[in-house]
């Protein structure tokens, strides 16, 4: 019986470890922790399917140089993924975390990505300043009528996001470009009449202001 228990433990530990993505930030680690029932294959099977994923919400952790827990963010759903490469050219280390919010039906639900900054020993969602001075969270949707892309411009990453929404009985499509500079993130927005859907090609870079 003891041998069977030992084997069970050895099998369970790798499954749990593989379920947590992580990114190095200096000697610190940003780590994504999922409910242990979501093995990599189970997460891939459920991802963006709209099938209910029952379990504890995913948690993003900041671990110190000695492995100690410094901060954490509880995410909006059990299924999540962490981009294993931090954004380039950003003064405050920033990672992209995606939460699967796909509903069983509808073209306005899907995975939602947010940049998370490592500011000292704290985790914080990134925000961007618009031309009018207002500050808004950076939210990157992947749905039937929205998409985003990370692009490299020089030595830095920028984030491009397109989204179509109904307005006054017709559709309006907005194009957003998120850029990081000395004053943090800024967003430039351009809107035009018309419908864009994600089964088509992602708009050309010149479409974004």
mmCIF file of C-alpha atoms in Angstrom:
data_model
loop_
_atom_site.group_PDB
_atom_site.id
_atom_site.type_symbol
_atom_site.label_atom_id
_atom_site.label_comp_id
_atom_site.label_asym_id
_atom_site.label_seq_id
_atom_site.Cartn_x
_atom_site.Cartn_y
_atom_site.Cartn_z
ATOM 1 C CA UNK A 1 0.000 0.000 0.000
ATOM 2 C CA UNK A 2 2.839 2.395 0.850
ATOM 3 C CA UNK A 3 4.454 1.757 -2.520
ATOM 4 C CA UNK A 4 1.175 2.482 -4.339
ATOM 5 C CA UNK A 5 0.777 5.730 -2.414
ATOM 6 C CA UNK A 6 4.325 6.770 -3.309
ATOM 7 C CA UNK A 7 3.720 6.059 -6.995
ATOM 8 C CA UNK A 8 0.492 8.084 -6.887
ATOM 9 C CA UNK A 9 2.352 11.043 -5.411
ATOM 10 C CA UNK A 10 5.098 10.846 -8.037
ATOM 11 C CA UNK A 11 2.477 10.862 -10.790
ATOM 12 C CA UNK A 12 0.483 13.733 -9.293
ATOM 13 C CA UNK A 13 3.373 16.137 -8.731
ATOM 14 C CA UNK A 14 4.435 16.482 -12.412
ATOM 15 C CA UNK A 15 0.807 16.992 -13.441
ATOM 16 C CA UNK A 16 0.491 19.861 -10.985
ATOM 17 C CA UNK A 17 3.816 21.386 -12.018
ATOM 18 C CA UNK A 18 2.974 21.305 -15.722
ATOM 19 C CA UNK A 19 -0.348 23.004 -15.028
ATOM 20 C CA UNK A 20 1.493 26.140 -13.838
ATOM 21 C CA UNK A 21 3.268 28.342 -16.420
ATOM 22 C CA UNK A 22 5.909 30.766 -15.192
ATOM 23 C CA UNK A 23 8.053 33.683 -16.358
ATOM 24 C CA UNK A 24 11.378 34.781 -14.871
ATOM 25 C CA UNK A 25 11.637 38.457 -13.874
ATOM 26 C CA UNK A 26 15.198 38.788 -12.657
ATOM 27 C CA UNK A 27 15.478 36.285 -9.829
ATOM 28 C CA UNK A 28 11.728 36.501 -9.190
ATOM 29 C CA UNK A 29 9.072 34.346 -10.853
ATOM 30 C CA UNK A 30 5.571 35.141 -12.071
ATOM 31 C CA UNK A 31 3.734 31.845 -11.795
ATOM 32 C CA UNK A 32 0.285 30.791 -12.960
ATOM 33 C CA UNK A 33 -1.355 28.229 -10.694
ATOM 34 C CA UNK A 34 -4.406 26.251 -11.819
ATOM 35 C CA UNK A 35 -6.674 23.881 -9.971
ATOM 36 C CA UNK A 36 -4.725 20.615 -9.949
ATOM 37 C CA UNK A 37 -7.447 18.797 -11.907
ATOM 38 C CA UNK A 38 -6.542 20.797 -15.028
ATOM 39 C CA UNK A 39 -3.643 18.885 -16.538
ATOM 40 C CA UNK A 40 -2.103 20.427 -19.677
ATOM 41 C CA UNK A 41 -4.131 18.107 -21.915
ATOM 42 C CA UNK A 42 -7.371 18.870 -20.065
ATOM 43 C CA UNK A 43 -6.740 22.593 -20.270
ATOM 44 C CA UNK A 44 -6.103 22.314 -24.013
ATOM 45 C CA UNK A 45 -9.263 20.248 -24.483
ATOM 46 C CA UNK A 46 -11.474 22.761 -22.679
ATOM 47 C CA UNK A 47 -9.812 25.948 -23.925
ATOM 48 C CA UNK A 48 -12.219 28.256 -25.816
ATOM 49 C CA UNK A 49 -14.729 25.404 -26.160
ATOM 50 C CA UNK A 50 -17.489 27.026 -24.107
ATOM 51 C CA UNK A 51 -17.709 23.870 -22.038
ATOM 52 C CA UNK A 52 -17.998 24.588 -18.310
ATOM 53 C CA UNK A 53 -14.705 24.232 -16.447
ATOM 54 C CA UNK A 54 -15.552 23.574 -12.816
ATOM 55 C CA UNK A 55 -12.774 24.314 -10.390
ATOM 56 C CA UNK A 56 -11.115 26.990 -8.299
ATOM 57 C CA UNK A 57 -10.206 30.227 -10.108
ATOM 58 C CA UNK A 58 -6.689 30.413 -11.490
ATOM 59 C CA UNK A 59 -4.204 32.447 -9.461
ATOM 60 C CA UNK A 60 -1.254 34.509 -10.670
ATOM 61 C CA UNK A 61 1.548 34.528 -8.110
ATOM 62 C CA UNK A 62 4.710 36.571 -7.710
ATOM 63 C CA UNK A 63 7.425 34.480 -6.089
ATOM 64 C CA UNK A 64 10.559 36.034 -4.599
ATOM 65 C CA UNK A 65 14.181 35.089 -5.153
ATOM 66 C CA UNK A 66 13.950 32.469 -2.393
ATOM 67 C CA UNK A 67 10.604 31.129 -3.617
ATOM 68 C CA UNK A 68 8.549 33.084 -1.082
ATOM 69 C CA UNK A 69 5.079 34.348 -2.056
ATOM 70 C CA UNK A 70 5.189 38.136 -2.478
ATOM 71 C CA UNK A 71 1.819 38.879 -4.089
ATOM 72 C CA UNK A 72 -1.031 37.197 -5.962
ATOM 73 C CA UNK A 73 -4.007 37.981 -8.201
ATOM 74 C CA UNK A 74 -7.070 35.742 -8.308
ATOM 75 C CA UNK A 75 -8.262 35.572 -11.916
ATOM 76 C CA UNK A 76 -11.824 35.544 -13.261
ATOM 77 C CA UNK A 77 -12.057 31.866 -14.242
ATOM 78 C CA UNK A 78 -10.432 28.458 -13.646
ATOM 79 C CA UNK A 79 -8.753 28.240 -17.063
ATOM 80 C CA UNK A 80 -5.872 30.595 -17.837
ATOM 81 C CA UNK A 81 -2.598 30.783 -19.745
ATOM 82 C CA UNK A 82 0.544 32.840 -19.201
ATOM 83 C CA UNK A 83 2.680 34.039 -22.088
ATOM 84 C CA UNK A 84 6.116 32.735 -21.149
ATOM 85 C CA UNK A 85 7.907 35.728 -22.671
ATOM 86 C CA UNK A 86 7.735 39.105 -20.939
ATOM 87 C CA UNK A 87 6.998 42.118 -23.154
ATOM 88 C CA UNK A 88 10.098 43.661 -24.720
ATOM 89 C CA UNK A 89 11.041 47.333 -24.361
ATOM 90 C CA UNK A 90 8.847 47.929 -21.306
ATOM 91 C CA UNK A 91 10.407 49.754 -18.325
ATOM 92 C CA UNK A 92 8.259 47.934 -15.770
ATOM 93 C CA UNK A 93 8.450 44.139 -16.340
ATOM 94 C CA UNK A 94 5.128 43.084 -17.866
ATOM 95 C CA UNK A 95 3.629 39.694 -18.691
ATOM 96 C CA UNK A 96 0.461 38.744 -20.562
ATOM 97 C CA UNK A 97 -2.102 36.549 -18.798
ATOM 98 C CA UNK A 98 -5.149 35.179 -20.620
ATOM 99 C CA UNK A 99 -8.341 33.956 -18.946
ATOM 100 C CA UNK A 100 -10.827 31.797 -20.841
ATOM 101 C CA UNK A 101 -14.251 33.473 -20.569
ATOM 102 C CA UNK A 102 -15.800 31.667 -23.539
ATOM 103 C CA UNK A 103 -19.567 31.170 -23.220
ATOM 104 C CA UNK A 104 -21.491 28.256 -24.777
ATOM 105 C CA UNK A 105 -22.908 30.618 -27.433
ATOM 106 C CA UNK A 106 -22.489 34.153 -28.696
ATOM 107 C CA UNK A 107 -19.897 36.096 -30.687
ATOM 108 C CA UNK A 108 -18.862 38.473 -27.898
ATOM 109 C CA UNK A 109 -17.233 36.013 -25.512
ATOM 110 C CA UNK A 110 -13.853 34.339 -25.602
ATOM 111 C CA UNK A 111 -10.392 34.436 -24.057
ATOM 112 C CA UNK A 112 -9.478 37.785 -22.476
ATOM 113 C CA UNK A 113 -5.857 38.909 -22.147
ATOM 114 C CA UNK A 114 -4.485 41.538 -19.767
ATOM 115 C CA UNK A 115 -0.928 42.794 -19.273
ATOM 116 C CA UNK A 116 0.210 42.438 -15.656
ATOM 117 C CA UNK A 117 3.082 44.571 -14.361
ATOM 118 C CA UNK A 118 5.650 43.492 -11.765
ATOM 119 C CA UNK A 119 6.183 46.692 -9.801
ATOM 120 C CA UNK A 120 8.679 45.904 -7.070
ATOM 121 C CA UNK A 121 7.063 43.156 -5.027
ATOM 122 C CA UNK A 122 3.542 43.755 -6.334
ATOM 123 C CA UNK A 123 1.423 42.601 -9.277
ATOM 124 C CA UNK A 124 -0.849 45.147 -10.970
ATOM 125 C CA UNK A 125 -2.958 45.215 -14.130
ATOM 126 C CA UNK A 126 -1.551 47.665 -16.679
ATOM 127 C CA UNK A 127 -3.530 50.764 -17.631
ATOM 128 C CA UNK A 128 -3.168 53.126 -20.567
ATOM 129 C CA UNK A 129 -3.700 56.863 -20.905
ATOM 130 C CA UNK A 130 -5.835 58.048 -23.820
ATOM 131 C CA UNK A 131 -5.460 61.312 -25.773
ATOM 132 C CA UNK A 132 -8.130 63.000 -23.607
ATOM 133 C CA UNK A 133 -6.201 62.164 -20.423
ATOM 134 C CA UNK A 134 -8.482 59.399 -19.193
ATOM 135 C CA UNK A 135 -6.896 56.197 -17.921
ATOM 136 C CA UNK A 136 -8.352 52.837 -18.883
ATOM 137 C CA UNK A 137 -7.374 49.213 -18.255
ATOM 138 C CA UNK A 138 -5.735 47.363 -21.135
ATOM 139 C CA UNK A 139 -8.103 44.551 -22.132
ATOM 140 C CA UNK A 140 -7.421 42.426 -25.209
ATOM 141 C CA UNK A 141 -10.348 40.283 -26.356
ATOM 142 C CA UNK A 142 -10.369 37.324 -28.735
ATOM 143 C CA UNK A 143 -13.981 36.801 -29.840
ATOM 144 C CA UNK A 144 -16.015 36.525 -33.012
ATOM 145 C CA UNK A 145 -15.793 40.298 -33.486
ATOM 146 C CA UNK A 146 -12.570 41.176 -31.690
ATOM 147 C CA UNK A 147 -8.911 40.187 -31.877
ATOM 148 C CA UNK A 148 -5.479 41.437 -30.892
ATOM 149 C CA UNK A 149 -1.849 40.936 -31.782
ATOM 150 C CA UNK A 150 1.555 41.625 -30.223
ATOM 151 C CA UNK A 151 3.889 43.255 -32.750
ATOM 152 C CA UNK A 152 7.508 44.299 -32.540
ATOM 153 C CA UNK A 153 8.367 47.885 -33.474
ATOM 154 C CA UNK A 154 12.087 48.511 -33.197
ATOM 155 C CA UNK A 155 13.240 47.012 -29.901
ATOM 156 C CA UNK A 156 9.811 47.181 -28.222
ATOM 157 C CA UNK A 157 6.522 45.311 -28.291
ATOM 158 C CA UNK A 158 3.268 47.096 -29.079
ATOM 159 C CA UNK A 159 -0.268 45.745 -28.725
ATOM 160 C CA UNK A 160 -2.826 46.109 -31.513
ATOM 161 C CA UNK A 161 -6.527 45.469 -30.848
ATOM 162 C CA UNK A 162 -9.523 45.537 -33.200
ATOM 163 C CA UNK A 163 -13.166 45.323 -32.119
ATOM 164 C CA UNK A 164 -16.537 45.719 -33.851
ATOM 165 C CA UNK A 165 -19.649 46.730 -31.918
ATOM 166 C CA UNK A 166 -23.213 47.675 -32.884
ATOM 167 C CA UNK A 167 -23.943 51.395 -32.794
ATOM 168 C CA UNK A 168 -27.090 53.199 -33.950
ATOM 169 C CA UNK A 169 -28.348 50.172 -35.853
ATOM 170 C CA UNK A 170 -25.045 49.510 -37.619
ATOM 171 C CA UNK A 171 -21.522 48.388 -36.726
ATOM 172 C CA UNK A 172 -18.505 50.490 -35.846
ATOM 173 C CA UNK A 173 -14.992 49.055 -35.775
ATOM 174 C CA UNK A 174 -12.338 50.521 -33.480
ATOM 175 C CA UNK A 175 -8.593 50.108 -33.883
ATOM 176 C CA UNK A 176 -6.405 50.542 -30.803
ATOM 177 C CA UNK A 177 -2.619 50.710 -30.550
ATOM 178 C CA UNK A 178 -1.037 50.407 -27.093
ATOM 179 C CA UNK A 179 2.480 51.821 -26.800
ATOM 180 C CA UNK A 180 4.772 51.915 -23.762
ATOM 181 C CA UNK A 181 6.968 54.971 -23.205
ATOM 182 C CA UNK A 182 8.644 56.966 -20.454
ATOM 183 C CA UNK A 183 5.259 57.908 -18.972
ATOM 184 C CA UNK A 184 3.879 54.371 -19.102
ATOM 185 C CA UNK A 185 1.259 52.970 -21.465
ATOM 186 C CA UNK A 186 -0.679 55.164 -23.879
ATOM 187 C CA UNK A 187 -3.454 54.174 -26.286
ATOM 188 C CA UNK A 188 -4.327 55.658 -29.665
ATOM 189 C CA UNK A 189 -7.787 54.898 -31.055
ATOM 190 C CA UNK A 190 -9.355 55.213 -34.488
ATOM 191 C CA UNK A 191 -12.951 54.226 -35.319
ATOM 192 C CA UNK A 192 -14.802 53.823 -38.603
ATOM 193 C CA UNK A 193 -18.163 52.465 -39.767
ATOM 194 C CA UNK A 194 -18.253 48.819 -40.776
ATOM 195 C CA UNK A 195 -18.060 45.297 -39.450
ATOM 196 C CA UNK A 196 -14.922 43.256 -38.875
ATOM 197 C CA UNK A 197 -15.096 39.582 -37.868
ATOM 198 C CA UNK A 198 -12.333 37.331 -36.631
ATOM 199 C CA UNK A 199 -12.789 34.714 -39.340
ATOM 200 C CA UNK A 200 -11.159 37.222 -41.701
ATOM 201 C CA UNK A 201 -7.556 38.400 -41.792
ATOM 202 C CA UNK A 202 -6.230 40.570 -38.988
ATOM 203 C CA UNK A 203 -6.133 44.207 -40.156
ATOM 204 C CA UNK A 204 -2.886 45.567 -41.585
ATOM 205 C CA UNK A 205 -0.689 47.553 -39.198
ATOM 206 C CA UNK A 206 -1.439 50.783 -41.083
ATOM 207 C CA UNK A 207 -5.069 50.444 -39.957
ATOM 208 C CA UNK A 208 -3.994 51.253 -36.388
ATOM 209 C CA UNK A 209 -3.226 54.869 -35.450
#
